[in-house]
C-alpha atoms as a PDB file:
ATOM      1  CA  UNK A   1     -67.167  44.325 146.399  1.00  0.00           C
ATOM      2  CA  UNK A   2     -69.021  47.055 144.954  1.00  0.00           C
ATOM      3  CA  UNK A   3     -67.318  50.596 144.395  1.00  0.00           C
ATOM      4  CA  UNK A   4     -69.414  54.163 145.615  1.00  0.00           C
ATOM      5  CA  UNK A   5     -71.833  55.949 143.632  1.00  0.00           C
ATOM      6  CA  UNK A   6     -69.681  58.933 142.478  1.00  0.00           C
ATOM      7  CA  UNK A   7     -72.798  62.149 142.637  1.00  0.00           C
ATOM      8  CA  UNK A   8     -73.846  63.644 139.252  1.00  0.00           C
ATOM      9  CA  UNK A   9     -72.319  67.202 139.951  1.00  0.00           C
ATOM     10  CA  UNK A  10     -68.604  65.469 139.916  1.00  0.00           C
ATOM     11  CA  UNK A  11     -69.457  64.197 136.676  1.00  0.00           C
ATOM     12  CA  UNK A  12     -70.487  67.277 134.745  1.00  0.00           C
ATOM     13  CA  UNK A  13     -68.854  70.416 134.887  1.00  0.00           C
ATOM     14  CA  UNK A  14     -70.857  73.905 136.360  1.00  0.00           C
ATOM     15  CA  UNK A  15     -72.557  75.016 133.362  1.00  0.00           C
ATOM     16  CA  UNK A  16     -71.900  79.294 133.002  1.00  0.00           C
ATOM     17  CA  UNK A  17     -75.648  81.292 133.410  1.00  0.00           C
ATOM     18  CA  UNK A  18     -76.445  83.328 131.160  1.00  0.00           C
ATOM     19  CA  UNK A  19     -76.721  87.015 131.488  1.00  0.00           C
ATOM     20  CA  UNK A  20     -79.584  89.105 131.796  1.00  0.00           C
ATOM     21  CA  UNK A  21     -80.284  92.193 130.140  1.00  0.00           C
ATOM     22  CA  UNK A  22     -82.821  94.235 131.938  1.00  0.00           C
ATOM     23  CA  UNK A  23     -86.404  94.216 130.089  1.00  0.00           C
ATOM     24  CA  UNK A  24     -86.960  97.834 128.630  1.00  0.00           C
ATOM     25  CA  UNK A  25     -90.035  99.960 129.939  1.00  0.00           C
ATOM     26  CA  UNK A  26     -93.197  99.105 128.505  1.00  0.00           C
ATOM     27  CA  UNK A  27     -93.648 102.547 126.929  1.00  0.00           C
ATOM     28  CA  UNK A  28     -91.101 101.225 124.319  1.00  0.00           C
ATOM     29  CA  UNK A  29     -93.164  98.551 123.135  1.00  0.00           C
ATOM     30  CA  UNK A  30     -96.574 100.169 123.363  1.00  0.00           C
ATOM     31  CA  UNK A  31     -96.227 100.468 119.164  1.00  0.00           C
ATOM     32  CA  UNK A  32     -94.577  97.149 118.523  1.00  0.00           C
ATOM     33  CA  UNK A  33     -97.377  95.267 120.466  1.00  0.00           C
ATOM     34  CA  UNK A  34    -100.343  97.219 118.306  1.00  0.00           C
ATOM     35  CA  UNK A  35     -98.526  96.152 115.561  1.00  0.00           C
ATOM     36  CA  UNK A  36     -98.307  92.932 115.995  1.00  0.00           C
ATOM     37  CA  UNK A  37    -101.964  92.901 117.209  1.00  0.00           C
ATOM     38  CA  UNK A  38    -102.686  94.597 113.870  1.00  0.00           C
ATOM     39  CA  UNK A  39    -100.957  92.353 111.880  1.00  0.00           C
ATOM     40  CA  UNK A  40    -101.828  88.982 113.590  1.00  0.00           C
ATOM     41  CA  UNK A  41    -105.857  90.640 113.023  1.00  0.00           C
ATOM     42  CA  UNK A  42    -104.864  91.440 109.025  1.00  0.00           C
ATOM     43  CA  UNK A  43    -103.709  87.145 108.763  1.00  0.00           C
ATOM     44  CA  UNK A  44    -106.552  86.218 110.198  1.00  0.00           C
ATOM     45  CA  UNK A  45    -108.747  88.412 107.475  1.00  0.00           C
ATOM     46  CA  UNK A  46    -106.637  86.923 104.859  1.00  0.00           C
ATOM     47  CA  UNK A  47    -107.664  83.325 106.007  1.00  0.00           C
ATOM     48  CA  UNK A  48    -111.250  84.154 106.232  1.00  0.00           C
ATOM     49  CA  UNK A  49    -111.036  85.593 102.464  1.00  0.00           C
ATOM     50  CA  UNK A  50    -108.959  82.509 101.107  1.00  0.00           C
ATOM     51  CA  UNK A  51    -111.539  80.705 102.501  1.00  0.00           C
ATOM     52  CA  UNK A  52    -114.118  82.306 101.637  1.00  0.00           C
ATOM     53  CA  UNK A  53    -113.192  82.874  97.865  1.00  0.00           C
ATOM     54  CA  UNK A  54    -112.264  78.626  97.651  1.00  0.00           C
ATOM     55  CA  UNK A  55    -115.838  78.203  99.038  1.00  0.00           C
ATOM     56  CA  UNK A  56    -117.022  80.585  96.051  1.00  0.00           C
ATOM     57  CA  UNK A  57    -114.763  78.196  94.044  1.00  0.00           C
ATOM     58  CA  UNK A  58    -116.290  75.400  95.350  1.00  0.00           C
ATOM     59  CA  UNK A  59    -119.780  76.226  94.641  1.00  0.00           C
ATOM     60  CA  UNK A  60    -119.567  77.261  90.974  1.00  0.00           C
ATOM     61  CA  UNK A  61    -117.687  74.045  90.046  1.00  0.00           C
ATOM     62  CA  UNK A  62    -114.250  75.673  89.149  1.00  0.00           C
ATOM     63  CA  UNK A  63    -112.120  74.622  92.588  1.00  0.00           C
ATOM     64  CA  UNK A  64    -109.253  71.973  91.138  1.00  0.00           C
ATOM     65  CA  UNK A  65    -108.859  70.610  94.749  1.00  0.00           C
ATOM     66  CA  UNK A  66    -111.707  70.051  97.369  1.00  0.00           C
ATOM     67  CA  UNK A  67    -108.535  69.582  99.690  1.00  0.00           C
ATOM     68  CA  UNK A  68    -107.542  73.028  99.621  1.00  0.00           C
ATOM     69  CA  UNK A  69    -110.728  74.667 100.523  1.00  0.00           C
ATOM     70  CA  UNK A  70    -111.089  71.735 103.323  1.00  0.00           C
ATOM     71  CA  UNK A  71    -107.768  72.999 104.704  1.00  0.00           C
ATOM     72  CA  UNK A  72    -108.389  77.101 104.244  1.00  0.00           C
ATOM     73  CA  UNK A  73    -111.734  76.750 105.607  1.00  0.00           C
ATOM     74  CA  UNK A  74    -110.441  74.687 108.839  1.00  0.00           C
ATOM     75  CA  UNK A  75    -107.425  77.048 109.223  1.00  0.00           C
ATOM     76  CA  UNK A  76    -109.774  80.217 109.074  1.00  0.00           C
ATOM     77  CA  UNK A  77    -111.900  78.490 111.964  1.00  0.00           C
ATOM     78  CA  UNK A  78    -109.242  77.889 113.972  1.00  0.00           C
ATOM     79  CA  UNK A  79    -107.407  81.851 114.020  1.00  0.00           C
ATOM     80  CA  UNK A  80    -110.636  82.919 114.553  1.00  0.00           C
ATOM     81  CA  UNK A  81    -111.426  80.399 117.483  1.00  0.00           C
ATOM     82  CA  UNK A  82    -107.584  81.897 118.600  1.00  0.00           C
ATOM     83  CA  UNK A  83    -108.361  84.943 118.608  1.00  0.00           C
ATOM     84  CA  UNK A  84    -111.403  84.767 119.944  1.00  0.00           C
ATOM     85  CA  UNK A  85    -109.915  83.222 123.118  1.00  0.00           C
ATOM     86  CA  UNK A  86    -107.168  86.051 123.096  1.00  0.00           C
ATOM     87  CA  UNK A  87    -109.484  88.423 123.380  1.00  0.00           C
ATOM     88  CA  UNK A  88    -111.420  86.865 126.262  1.00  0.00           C
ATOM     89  CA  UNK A  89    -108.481  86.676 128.410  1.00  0.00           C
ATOM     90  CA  UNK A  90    -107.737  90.144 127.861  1.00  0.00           C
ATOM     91  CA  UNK A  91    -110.926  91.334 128.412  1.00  0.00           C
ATOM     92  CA  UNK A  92    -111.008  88.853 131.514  1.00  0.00           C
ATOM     93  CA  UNK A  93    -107.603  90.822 132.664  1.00  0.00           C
ATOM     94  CA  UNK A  94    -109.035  93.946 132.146  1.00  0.00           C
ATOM     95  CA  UNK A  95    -111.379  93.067 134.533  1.00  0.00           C
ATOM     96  CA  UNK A  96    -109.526  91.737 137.711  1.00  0.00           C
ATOM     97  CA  UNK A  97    -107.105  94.690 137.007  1.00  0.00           C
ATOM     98  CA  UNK A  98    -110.717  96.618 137.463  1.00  0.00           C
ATOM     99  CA  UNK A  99    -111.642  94.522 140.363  1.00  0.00           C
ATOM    100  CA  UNK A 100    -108.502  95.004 142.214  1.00  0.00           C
ATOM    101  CA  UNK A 101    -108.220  99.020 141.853  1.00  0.00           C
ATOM    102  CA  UNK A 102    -112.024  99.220 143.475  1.00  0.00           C
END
């Protein structure tokens, strides 16, 4: 004879939940998030120039590795292609926050 199928929650003990904190007003963070903006904006200039001087690199013969600027050049494309598509959803929010207070 067969014996029962004991269930799954006999098996494992109740794991505790976690607490919550409640989220701070978003005042508080007003500063953090332009800094963060501003920073994420200042990386993405730095790829474009590390790219940009390899390329110079590249063209007057003194690059050591054709890898490197391959990699810069693909990395600058795609943080711009990022933020590019941030700020299209923002904008994009913007305007259904527009839509909905008409």
């Amino acid at each position: 004879m067969t014996a029962p199928i004991e269930p799954i929650s006999a098996a494992l003990p109740a794991l505790p939940m976690p607490s919550l904190t409640p989220a701070t007003g978003a005042a508080g963070s007003g500063e953090d998030f332009a800094a963060k903006l501003a920073e994420g904006l200042q990386h993405v200039q730095d790829l474009q120039n590390r790219a940009s001087d390899l390329a110079v690199q590249a063209a007057t013969g003194t690059l050591t590795d054709v890898h490197d600027y391959t990699i810069a050049s693909t990395e600058a494309g795609l943080a711009v292609q990022l933020t590019t598509a941030i700020r299209n959803k923002a904008v994009e929010a913007f305007q259904e926050i527009m839509r909905m207070q008409a």
